[in-house]
Amino acid sequence: MVGVLAQQAGEKAKRLGLPEGTVQLTPCVPGMGEHWAKPSDLPFGPIYGVMGEKVVFVEIMVSQTDFAAGKSWTEVLRPLKGYAIDHVDMEFLPKGHEGYEVPHYDIHAYFVSHTDHTKYCP
């Protein structure tokens, strides 16, 4: 059964145009949707948000240490082909969260309106 679920997830990632090796990390997170990423890209990202059969955001997570040190990143929140950024949400998490337990910023570039994504997974 696990192999079948992994195969289905791989097929969904391919249908959505996600990079090869991308897997589902979390089920539906309120206000965001499912989280998908390549394990080798974690914790920084990119992490992709999916709702149903649609990619709704791309995310990176920047540690407070890297941000304070003045580290730079280029071309990290690029939308997938065919998507355009609607808005960007940036949140500081002083204690981090499961999967990245250090103080950091979650930066989401959404391809849908704020009104739309806040209704996901109530």
mmCIF file of N, CA and C in Angstrom:
data_model
loop_
_atom_site.group_PDB
_atom_site.id
_atom_site.type_symbol
_atom_site.label_atom_id
_atom_site.label_comp_id
_atom_site.label_asym_id
_atom_site.label_seq_id
_atom_site.Cartn_x
_atom_site.Cartn_y
_atom_site.Cartn_z
ATOM 1 N N MET A 1 0.816 -1.195 0.000
ATOM 2 C CA MET A 1 0.000 0.000 0.000
ATOM 3 C C MET A 1 0.862 1.262 0.000
ATOM 4 N N VAL A 2 1.951 1.268 0.784
ATOM 5 C CA VAL A 2 2.831 2.434 0.845
ATOM 6 C C VAL A 2 3.419 2.729 -0.527
ATOM 7 N N GLY A 3 3.818 1.693 -1.256
ATOM 8 C CA GLY A 3 4.364 1.882 -2.597
ATOM 9 C C GLY A 3 3.355 2.496 -3.552
ATOM 10 N N VAL A 4 2.104 2.087 -3.424
ATOM 11 C CA VAL A 4 1.038 2.634 -4.272
ATOM 12 C C VAL A 4 0.838 4.112 -3.963
ATOM 13 N N LEU A 5 0.817 4.465 -2.669
ATOM 14 C CA LEU A 5 0.643 5.866 -2.281
ATOM 15 C C LEU A 5 1.808 6.717 -2.765
ATOM 16 N N ALA A 6 3.020 6.201 -2.655
ATOM 17 C CA ALA A 6 4.193 6.937 -3.141
ATOM 18 C C ALA A 6 4.113 7.135 -4.644
ATOM 19 N N GLN A 7 3.675 6.109 -5.353
ATOM 20 C CA GLN A 7 3.540 6.215 -6.810
ATOM 21 C C GLN A 7 2.489 7.261 -7.170
ATOM 22 N N GLN A 8 1.358 7.252 -6.462
ATOM 23 C CA GLN A 8 0.305 8.237 -6.725
ATOM 24 C C GLN A 8 0.802 9.654 -6.451
ATOM 25 N N ALA A 9 1.561 9.832 -5.367
ATOM 26 C CA ALA A 9 2.104 11.152 -5.047
ATOM 27 C C ALA A 9 3.084 11.596 -6.125
ATOM 28 N N GLY A 10 3.908 10.670 -6.599
ATOM 29 C CA GLY A 10 4.846 10.997 -7.674
ATOM 30 C C GLY A 10 4.138 11.400 -8.954
ATOM 31 N N GLU A 11 3.055 10.707 -9.258
ATOM 32 C CA GLU A 11 2.265 11.041 -10.451
ATOM 33 C C GLU A 11 1.619 12.415 -10.306
ATOM 34 N N LYS A 12 1.126 12.726 -9.104
ATOM 35 C CA LYS A 12 0.515 14.037 -8.872
ATOM 36 C C LYS A 12 1.562 15.136 -9.018
ATOM 37 N N ALA A 13 2.744 14.935 -8.437
ATOM 38 C CA ALA A 13 3.815 15.934 -8.543
ATOM 39 C C ALA A 13 4.153 16.202 -10.007
ATOM 40 N N LYS A 14 4.220 15.149 -10.796
ATOM 41 C CA LYS A 14 4.525 15.298 -12.222
ATOM 42 C C LYS A 14 3.410 16.061 -12.940
ATOM 43 N N ARG A 15 2.146 15.706 -12.664
ATOM 44 C CA ARG A 15 1.002 16.401 -13.272
ATOM 45 C C ARG A 15 1.027 17.891 -12.975
ATOM 46 N N LEU A 16 1.443 18.243 -11.756
ATOM 47 C CA LEU A 16 1.458 19.636 -11.322
ATOM 48 C C LEU A 16 2.672 20.405 -11.841
ATOM 49 N N GLY A 17 3.625 19.702 -12.430
ATOM 50 C CA GLY A 17 4.825 20.366 -12.930
ATOM 51 C C GLY A 17 5.868 20.635 -11.862
ATOM 52 N N LEU A 18 5.779 19.914 -10.736
ATOM 53 C CA LEU A 18 6.764 20.083 -9.670
ATOM 54 C C LEU A 18 8.072 19.408 -10.067
ATOM 55 N N PRO A 19 9.198 19.884 -9.533
ATOM 56 C CA PRO A 19 10.485 19.286 -9.891
ATOM 57 C C PRO A 19 10.540 17.789 -9.562
ATOM 58 N N GLU A 20 11.293 17.047 -10.353
ATOM 59 C CA GLU A 20 11.447 15.611 -10.118
ATOM 60 C C GLU A 20 12.001 15.376 -8.722
ATOM 61 N N GLY A 21 11.451 14.395 -8.029
ATOM 62 C CA GLY A 21 11.887 14.073 -6.673
ATOM 63 C C GLY A 21 11.091 14.784 -5.593
ATOM 64 N N THR A 22 10.125 15.613 -5.994
ATOM 65 C CA THR A 22 9.283 16.324 -5.032
ATOM 66 C C THR A 22 8.282 15.345 -4.421
ATOM 67 N N VAL A 23 8.131 15.418 -3.090
ATOM 68 C CA VAL A 23 7.209 14.545 -2.361
ATOM 69 C C VAL A 23 6.301 15.398 -1.474
ATOM 70 N N GLN A 24 5.174 14.824 -1.097
ATOM 71 C CA GLN A 24 4.280 15.536 -0.183
ATOM 72 C C GLN A 24 4.845 15.449 1.223
ATOM 73 N N LEU A 25 4.968 16.599 1.891
ATOM 74 C CA LEU A 25 5.499 16.664 3.251
ATOM 75 C C LEU A 25 4.396 16.688 4.294
ATOM 76 N N THR A 26 3.326 17.422 4.006
ATOM 77 C CA THR A 26 2.234 17.558 4.965
ATOM 78 C C THR A 26 0.901 17.481 4.238
ATOM 79 N N PRO A 27 -0.121 17.048 4.964
ATOM 80 C CA PRO A 27 -1.471 17.144 4.398
ATOM 81 C C PRO A 27 -1.895 18.611 4.448
ATOM 82 N N CYS A 28 -3.129 18.860 4.297
ATOM 83 C CA CYS A 28 -3.646 20.224 4.210
ATOM 84 C C CYS A 28 -3.386 21.032 5.487
ATOM 85 N N VAL A 29 -2.634 22.113 5.357
ATOM 86 C CA VAL A 29 -2.334 23.030 6.455
ATOM 87 C C VAL A 29 -3.306 24.211 6.349
ATOM 88 N N PRO A 30 -4.009 24.546 7.434
ATOM 89 C CA PRO A 30 -4.984 25.638 7.365
ATOM 90 C C PRO A 30 -4.390 26.923 6.775
ATOM 91 N N GLY A 31 -5.115 27.496 5.833
ATOM 92 C CA GLY A 31 -4.708 28.748 5.207
ATOM 93 C C GLY A 31 -3.644 28.621 4.143
ATOM 94 N N MET A 32 -3.136 27.386 3.910
ATOM 95 C CA MET A 32 -2.054 27.209 2.943
ATOM 96 C C MET A 32 -2.276 26.067 1.964
ATOM 97 N N GLY A 33 -2.669 24.917 2.434
ATOM 98 C CA GLY A 33 -2.790 23.740 1.583
ATOM 99 C C GLY A 33 -1.709 22.719 1.903
ATOM 100 N N GLU A 34 -1.538 21.743 1.021
ATOM 101 C CA GLU A 34 -0.509 20.713 1.194
ATOM 102 C C GLU A 34 0.865 21.339 0.958
ATOM 103 N N HIS A 35 1.891 20.769 1.604
ATOM 104 C CA HIS A 35 3.266 21.212 1.381
ATOM 105 C C HIS A 35 4.035 20.094 0.683
ATOM 106 N N TRP A 36 4.733 20.446 -0.400
ATOM 107 C CA TRP A 36 5.515 19.511 -1.193
ATOM 108 C C TRP A 36 6.922 20.073 -1.385
ATOM 109 N N ALA A 37 7.937 19.205 -1.382
ATOM 110 C CA ALA A 37 9.316 19.650 -1.627
ATOM 111 C C ALA A 37 10.195 18.452 -1.939
ATOM 112 N N LYS A 38 11.365 18.736 -2.455
ATOM 113 C CA LYS A 38 12.395 17.712 -2.588
ATOM 114 C C LYS A 38 13.100 17.639 -1.239
ATOM 115 N N PRO A 39 13.177 16.469 -0.614
ATOM 116 C CA PRO A 39 13.825 16.368 0.694
ATOM 117 C C PRO A 39 15.229 16.974 0.721
ATOM 118 N N SER A 40 15.954 16.880 -0.376
ATOM 119 C CA SER A 40 17.313 17.435 -0.418
ATOM 120 C C SER A 40 17.325 18.960 -0.383
ATOM 121 N N ASP A 41 16.190 19.608 -0.648
ATOM 122 C CA ASP A 41 16.103 21.073 -0.630
ATOM 123 C C ASP A 41 15.753 21.636 0.748
ATOM 124 N N LEU A 42 15.448 20.772 1.695
ATOM 125 C CA LEU A 42 15.011 21.237 3.011
ATOM 126 C C LEU A 42 16.189 21.537 3.923
ATOM 127 N N PRO A 43 16.093 22.463 4.865
ATOM 128 C CA PRO A 43 14.865 23.151 5.229
ATOM 129 C C PRO A 43 14.586 24.423 4.408
ATOM 130 N N PHE A 44 15.566 24.939 3.683
ATOM 131 C CA PHE A 44 15.411 26.234 3.010
ATOM 132 C C PHE A 44 14.278 26.248 1.988
ATOM 133 N N GLY A 45 14.221 25.237 1.154
ATOM 134 C CA GLY A 45 13.220 25.193 0.092
ATOM 135 C C GLY A 45 13.874 25.296 -1.271
ATOM 136 N N PRO A 46 13.095 25.367 -2.310
ATOM 137 C CA PRO A 46 11.700 25.769 -2.330
ATOM 138 C C PRO A 46 10.752 24.668 -1.863
ATOM 139 N N ILE A 47 9.680 25.130 -1.255
ATOM 140 C CA ILE A 47 8.574 24.284 -0.827
ATOM 141 C C ILE A 47 7.357 24.770 -1.612
ATOM 142 N N TYR A 48 6.585 23.842 -2.117
ATOM 143 C CA TYR A 48 5.430 24.196 -2.946
ATOM 144 C C TYR A 48 4.142 23.896 -2.199
ATOM 145 N N GLY A 49 3.185 24.811 -2.303
ATOM 146 C CA GLY A 49 1.865 24.619 -1.721
ATOM 147 C C GLY A 49 0.903 24.154 -2.791
ATOM 148 N N VAL A 50 0.113 23.153 -2.450
ATOM 149 C CA VAL A 50 -0.836 22.579 -3.407
ATOM 150 C C VAL A 50 -2.210 22.524 -2.755
ATOM 151 N N MET A 51 -3.211 22.897 -3.530
ATOM 152 C CA MET A 51 -4.601 22.743 -3.102
ATOM 153 C C MET A 51 -5.328 22.051 -4.235
ATOM 154 N N GLY A 52 -5.806 20.838 -3.974
ATOM 155 C CA GLY A 52 -6.461 20.058 -5.023
ATOM 156 C C GLY A 52 -5.469 19.721 -6.119
ATOM 157 N N GLU A 53 -5.714 20.190 -7.314
ATOM 158 C CA GLU A 53 -4.834 19.936 -8.461
ATOM 159 C C GLU A 53 -4.170 21.229 -8.931
ATOM 160 N N LYS A 54 -3.882 22.120 -7.988
ATOM 161 C CA LYS A 54 -3.313 23.418 -8.349
ATOM 162 C C LYS A 54 -2.182 23.794 -7.389
ATOM 163 N N VAL A 55 -1.063 24.251 -7.938
ATOM 164 C CA VAL A 55 0.020 24.795 -7.118
ATOM 165 C C VAL A 55 -0.393 26.212 -6.741
ATOM 166 N N VAL A 56 -0.378 26.533 -5.443
ATOM 167 C CA VAL A 56 -0.872 27.834 -4.993
ATOM 168 C C VAL A 56 0.207 28.733 -4.390
ATOM 169 N N PHE A 57 1.391 28.193 -4.095
ATOM 170 C CA PHE A 57 2.487 29.043 -3.623
ATOM 171 C C PHE A 57 3.818 28.335 -3.773
ATOM 172 N N VAL A 58 4.867 29.130 -3.655
ATOM 173 C CA VAL A 58 6.224 28.627 -3.483
ATOM 174 C C VAL A 58 6.753 29.329 -2.234
ATOM 175 N N GLU A 59 7.510 28.598 -1.413
ATOM 176 C CA GLU A 59 7.963 29.113 -0.118
ATOM 177 C C GLU A 59 9.444 28.841 0.072
ATOM 178 N N ILE A 60 10.099 29.765 0.789
ATOM 179 C CA ILE A 60 11.431 29.508 1.321
ATOM 180 C C ILE A 60 11.391 29.820 2.812
ATOM 181 N N MET A 61 12.319 29.223 3.555
ATOM 182 C CA MET A 61 12.432 29.484 4.984
ATOM 183 C C MET A 61 13.855 29.965 5.244
ATOM 184 N N VAL A 62 13.974 31.193 5.737
ATOM 185 C CA VAL A 62 15.274 31.824 5.955
ATOM 186 C C VAL A 62 15.516 31.940 7.454
ATOM 187 N N SER A 63 16.612 31.341 7.933
ATOM 188 C CA SER A 63 16.905 31.418 9.362
ATOM 189 C C SER A 63 17.209 32.857 9.762
ATOM 190 N N GLN A 64 16.869 33.185 10.999
ATOM 191 C CA GLN A 64 17.152 34.525 11.506
ATOM 192 C C GLN A 64 18.656 34.781 11.471
ATOM 193 N N THR A 65 19.442 33.753 11.747
ATOM 194 C CA THR A 65 20.898 33.881 11.723
ATOM 195 C C THR A 65 21.388 34.284 10.337
ATOM 196 N N ASP A 66 20.909 33.598 9.296
ATOM 197 C CA ASP A 66 21.319 33.937 7.924
ATOM 198 C C ASP A 66 20.848 35.330 7.534
ATOM 199 N N PHE A 67 19.628 35.679 7.922
ATOM 200 C CA PHE A 67 19.074 36.989 7.589
ATOM 201 C C PHE A 67 19.903 38.087 8.254
ATOM 202 N N ALA A 68 20.196 37.918 9.554
ATOM 203 C CA ALA A 68 20.964 38.920 10.297
ATOM 204 C C ALA A 68 22.396 39.036 9.786
ATOM 205 N N ALA A 69 22.932 37.927 9.268
ATOM 206 C CA ALA A 69 24.302 37.935 8.742
ATOM 207 C C ALA A 69 24.388 38.598 7.371
ATOM 208 N N GLY A 70 23.238 38.959 6.815
ATOM 209 C CA GLY A 70 23.237 39.634 5.520
ATOM 210 C C GLY A 70 23.387 38.700 4.335
ATOM 211 N N LYS A 71 23.092 37.424 4.533
ATOM 212 C CA LYS A 71 23.185 36.467 3.433
ATOM 213 C C LYS A 71 22.193 36.838 2.333
ATOM 214 N N SER A 72 22.582 36.644 1.089
ATOM 215 C CA SER A 72 21.728 36.971 -0.057
ATOM 216 C C SER A 72 21.314 35.714 -0.803
ATOM 217 N N TRP A 73 20.148 35.777 -1.434
ATOM 218 C CA TRP A 73 19.641 34.698 -2.276
ATOM 219 C C TRP A 73 19.077 35.330 -3.536
ATOM 220 N N THR A 74 19.252 34.687 -4.652
ATOM 221 C CA THR A 74 18.684 35.200 -5.901
ATOM 222 C C THR A 74 17.833 34.118 -6.556
ATOM 223 N N GLU A 75 16.804 34.548 -7.230
ATOM 224 C CA GLU A 75 15.919 33.668 -7.998
ATOM 225 C C GLU A 75 15.369 32.495 -7.187
ATOM 226 N N VAL A 76 15.001 32.744 -5.939
ATOM 227 C CA VAL A 76 14.544 31.649 -5.078
ATOM 228 C C VAL A 76 13.029 31.509 -4.994
ATOM 229 N N LEU A 77 12.285 32.519 -5.347
ATOM 230 C CA LEU A 77 10.820 32.435 -5.283
ATOM 231 C C LEU A 77 10.219 32.494 -6.678
ATOM 232 N N ARG A 78 10.886 31.852 -7.614
ATOM 233 C CA ARG A 78 10.383 31.844 -8.989
ATOM 234 C C ARG A 78 9.146 30.965 -9.088
ATOM 235 N N PRO A 79 8.093 31.496 -9.708
ATOM 236 C CA PRO A 79 6.912 30.650 -9.903
ATOM 237 C C PRO A 79 7.186 29.576 -10.953
ATOM 238 N N LEU A 80 6.444 28.493 -10.876
ATOM 239 C CA LEU A 80 6.515 27.469 -11.909
ATOM 240 C C LEU A 80 5.982 28.049 -13.209
ATOM 241 N N LYS A 81 6.350 27.430 -14.311
ATOM 242 C CA LYS A 81 5.897 27.900 -15.622
ATOM 243 C C LYS A 81 4.368 27.973 -15.653
ATOM 244 N N GLY A 82 3.860 29.111 -16.125
ATOM 245 C CA GLY A 82 2.421 29.295 -16.235
ATOM 246 C C GLY A 82 1.771 29.933 -15.018
ATOM 247 N N TYR A 83 2.549 30.215 -13.975
ATOM 248 C CA TYR A 83 2.010 30.829 -12.764
ATOM 249 C C TYR A 83 2.559 32.243 -12.609
ATOM 250 N N ALA A 84 1.776 33.106 -11.981
ATOM 251 C CA ALA A 84 2.207 34.472 -11.678
ATOM 252 C C ALA A 84 1.962 34.739 -10.195
ATOM 253 N N ILE A 85 2.860 35.481 -9.573
ATOM 254 C CA ILE A 85 2.730 35.792 -8.150
ATOM 255 C C ILE A 85 1.646 36.845 -7.948
ATOM 256 N N ASP A 86 0.705 36.542 -7.063
ATOM 257 C CA ASP A 86 -0.361 37.468 -6.685
ATOM 258 C C ASP A 86 0.105 38.360 -5.534
ATOM 259 N N HIS A 87 0.723 37.749 -4.511
ATOM 260 C CA HIS A 87 1.222 38.504 -3.361
ATOM 261 C C HIS A 87 2.223 37.650 -2.591
ATOM 262 N N VAL A 88 2.951 38.291 -1.665
ATOM 263 C CA VAL A 88 3.945 37.611 -0.838
ATOM 264 C C VAL A 88 3.594 37.841 0.626
ATOM 265 N N ASP A 89 3.587 36.758 1.409
ATOM 266 C CA ASP A 89 3.415 36.835 2.860
ATOM 267 C C ASP A 89 4.740 36.446 3.501
ATOM 268 N N MET A 90 5.164 37.223 4.492
ATOM 269 C CA MET A 90 6.428 36.962 5.187
ATOM 270 C C MET A 90 6.123 36.944 6.681
ATOM 271 N N GLU A 91 6.460 35.826 7.342
ATOM 272 C CA GLU A 91 6.134 35.665 8.757
ATOM 273 C C GLU A 91 7.377 35.253 9.528
ATOM 274 N N PHE A 92 7.638 35.935 10.662
ATOM 275 C CA PHE A 92 8.743 35.563 11.536
ATOM 276 C C PHE A 92 8.224 34.605 12.597
ATOM 277 N N LEU A 93 8.919 33.485 12.766
ATOM 278 C CA LEU A 93 8.553 32.472 13.759
ATOM 279 C C LEU A 93 9.699 32.367 14.761
ATOM 280 N N PRO A 94 9.610 33.055 15.907
ATOM 281 C CA PRO A 94 10.728 33.125 16.844
ATOM 282 C C PRO A 94 11.161 31.782 17.421
ATOM 283 N N LYS A 95 10.275 30.790 17.420
ATOM 284 C CA LYS A 95 10.623 29.457 17.932
ATOM 285 C C LYS A 95 10.632 28.413 16.828
ATOM 286 N N GLY A 96 10.459 28.860 15.579
ATOM 287 C CA GLY A 96 10.393 27.916 14.476
ATOM 288 C C GLY A 96 9.104 27.119 14.527
ATOM 289 N N HIS A 97 9.115 25.959 13.869
ATOM 290 C CA HIS A 97 7.966 25.056 13.865
ATOM 291 C C HIS A 97 8.472 23.664 13.552
ATOM 292 N N GLU A 98 7.595 22.689 13.657
ATOM 293 C CA GLU A 98 7.974 21.304 13.382
ATOM 294 C C GLU A 98 8.653 21.218 12.016
ATOM 295 N N GLY A 99 9.793 20.578 11.991
ATOM 296 C CA GLY A 99 10.552 20.435 10.756
ATOM 297 C C GLY A 99 11.660 21.463 10.605
ATOM 298 N N TYR A 100 11.550 22.586 11.312
ATOM 299 C CA TYR A 100 12.590 23.630 11.272
ATOM 300 C C TYR A 100 12.454 24.434 12.563
ATOM 301 N N GLU A 101 13.056 23.904 13.614
ATOM 302 C CA GLU A 101 12.853 24.419 14.967
ATOM 303 C C GLU A 101 13.829 25.513 15.357
ATOM 304 N N VAL A 102 14.190 26.381 14.441
ATOM 305 C CA VAL A 102 15.056 27.521 14.741
ATOM 306 C C VAL A 102 14.294 28.798 14.385
ATOM 307 N N PRO A 103 14.650 29.933 15.007
ATOM 308 C CA PRO A 103 13.998 31.186 14.621
ATOM 309 C C PRO A 103 14.216 31.440 13.129
ATOM 310 N N HIS A 104 13.121 31.691 12.411
ATOM 311 C CA HIS A 104 13.251 31.895 10.968
ATOM 312 C C HIS A 104 12.049 32.636 10.398
ATOM 313 N N TYR A 105 12.210 33.033 9.150
ATOM 314 C CA TYR A 105 11.141 33.675 8.392
ATOM 315 C C TYR A 105 10.599 32.676 7.381
ATOM 316 N N ASP A 106 9.281 32.524 7.346
ATOM 317 C CA ASP A 106 8.610 31.780 6.277
ATOM 318 C C ASP A 106 8.178 32.823 5.249
ATOM 319 N N ILE A 107 8.613 32.667 4.014
ATOM 320 C CA ILE A 107 8.280 33.612 2.952
ATOM 321 C C ILE A 107 7.526 32.848 1.874
ATOM 322 N N HIS A 108 6.251 33.185 1.712
ATOM 323 C CA HIS A 108 5.372 32.523 0.744
ATOM 324 C C HIS A 108 5.054 33.478 -0.394
ATOM 325 N N ALA A 109 5.300 33.068 -1.618
ATOM 326 C CA ALA A 109 4.863 33.801 -2.806
ATOM 327 C C ALA A 109 3.631 33.068 -3.323
ATOM 328 N N TYR A 110 2.467 33.676 -3.138
ATOM 329 C CA TYR A 110 1.199 33.038 -3.502
ATOM 330 C C TYR A 110 0.798 33.357 -4.931
ATOM 331 N N PHE A 111 0.212 32.362 -5.585
ATOM 332 C CA PHE A 111 -0.301 32.504 -6.952
ATOM 333 C C PHE A 111 -1.816 32.707 -6.952
ATOM 334 N N VAL A 112 -2.411 32.736 -5.767
ATOM 335 C CA VAL A 112 -3.850 32.957 -5.595
ATOM 336 C C VAL A 112 -4.026 34.116 -4.620
ATOM 337 N N SER A 113 -5.217 34.664 -4.557
ATOM 338 C CA SER A 113 -5.459 35.808 -3.671
ATOM 339 C C SER A 113 -5.389 35.395 -2.203
ATOM 340 N N HIS A 114 -5.130 36.382 -1.355
ATOM 341 C CA HIS A 114 -5.103 36.149 0.083
ATOM 342 C C HIS A 114 -6.466 35.630 0.552
ATOM 343 N N THR A 115 -7.532 36.189 0.020
ATOM 344 C CA THR A 115 -8.888 35.750 0.366
ATOM 345 C C THR A 115 -9.076 34.271 0.048
ATOM 346 N N ASP A 116 -8.575 33.834 -1.104
ATOM 347 C CA ASP A 116 -8.721 32.424 -1.491
ATOM 348 C C ASP A 116 -7.946 31.500 -0.561
ATOM 349 N N HIS A 117 -6.647 31.749 -0.357
ATOM 350 C CA HIS A 117 -5.855 30.764 0.401
ATOM 351 C C HIS A 117 -6.191 30.736 1.882
ATOM 352 N N THR A 118 -6.721 31.815 2.438
ATOM 353 C CA THR A 118 -7.084 31.765 3.857
ATOM 354 C C THR A 118 -8.286 30.856 4.116
ATOM 355 N N LYS A 119 -8.988 30.457 3.067
ATOM 356 C CA LYS A 119 -10.135 29.544 3.202
ATOM 357 C C LYS A 119 -9.722 28.071 3.127
ATOM 358 N N TYR A 120 -8.471 27.782 2.790
ATOM 359 C CA TYR A 120 -8.032 26.394 2.631
ATOM 360 C C TYR A 120 -7.983 25.680 3.976
ATOM 361 N N CYS A 121 -8.457 24.469 3.984
ATOM 362 C CA CYS A 121 -8.330 23.546 5.127
ATOM 363 C C CYS A 121 -8.792 24.174 6.443
ATOM 364 N N PRO A 122 -10.019 24.599 6.508
ATOM 365 C CA PRO A 122 -10.492 25.285 7.732
ATOM 366 C C PRO A 122 -10.420 24.408 8.966
#
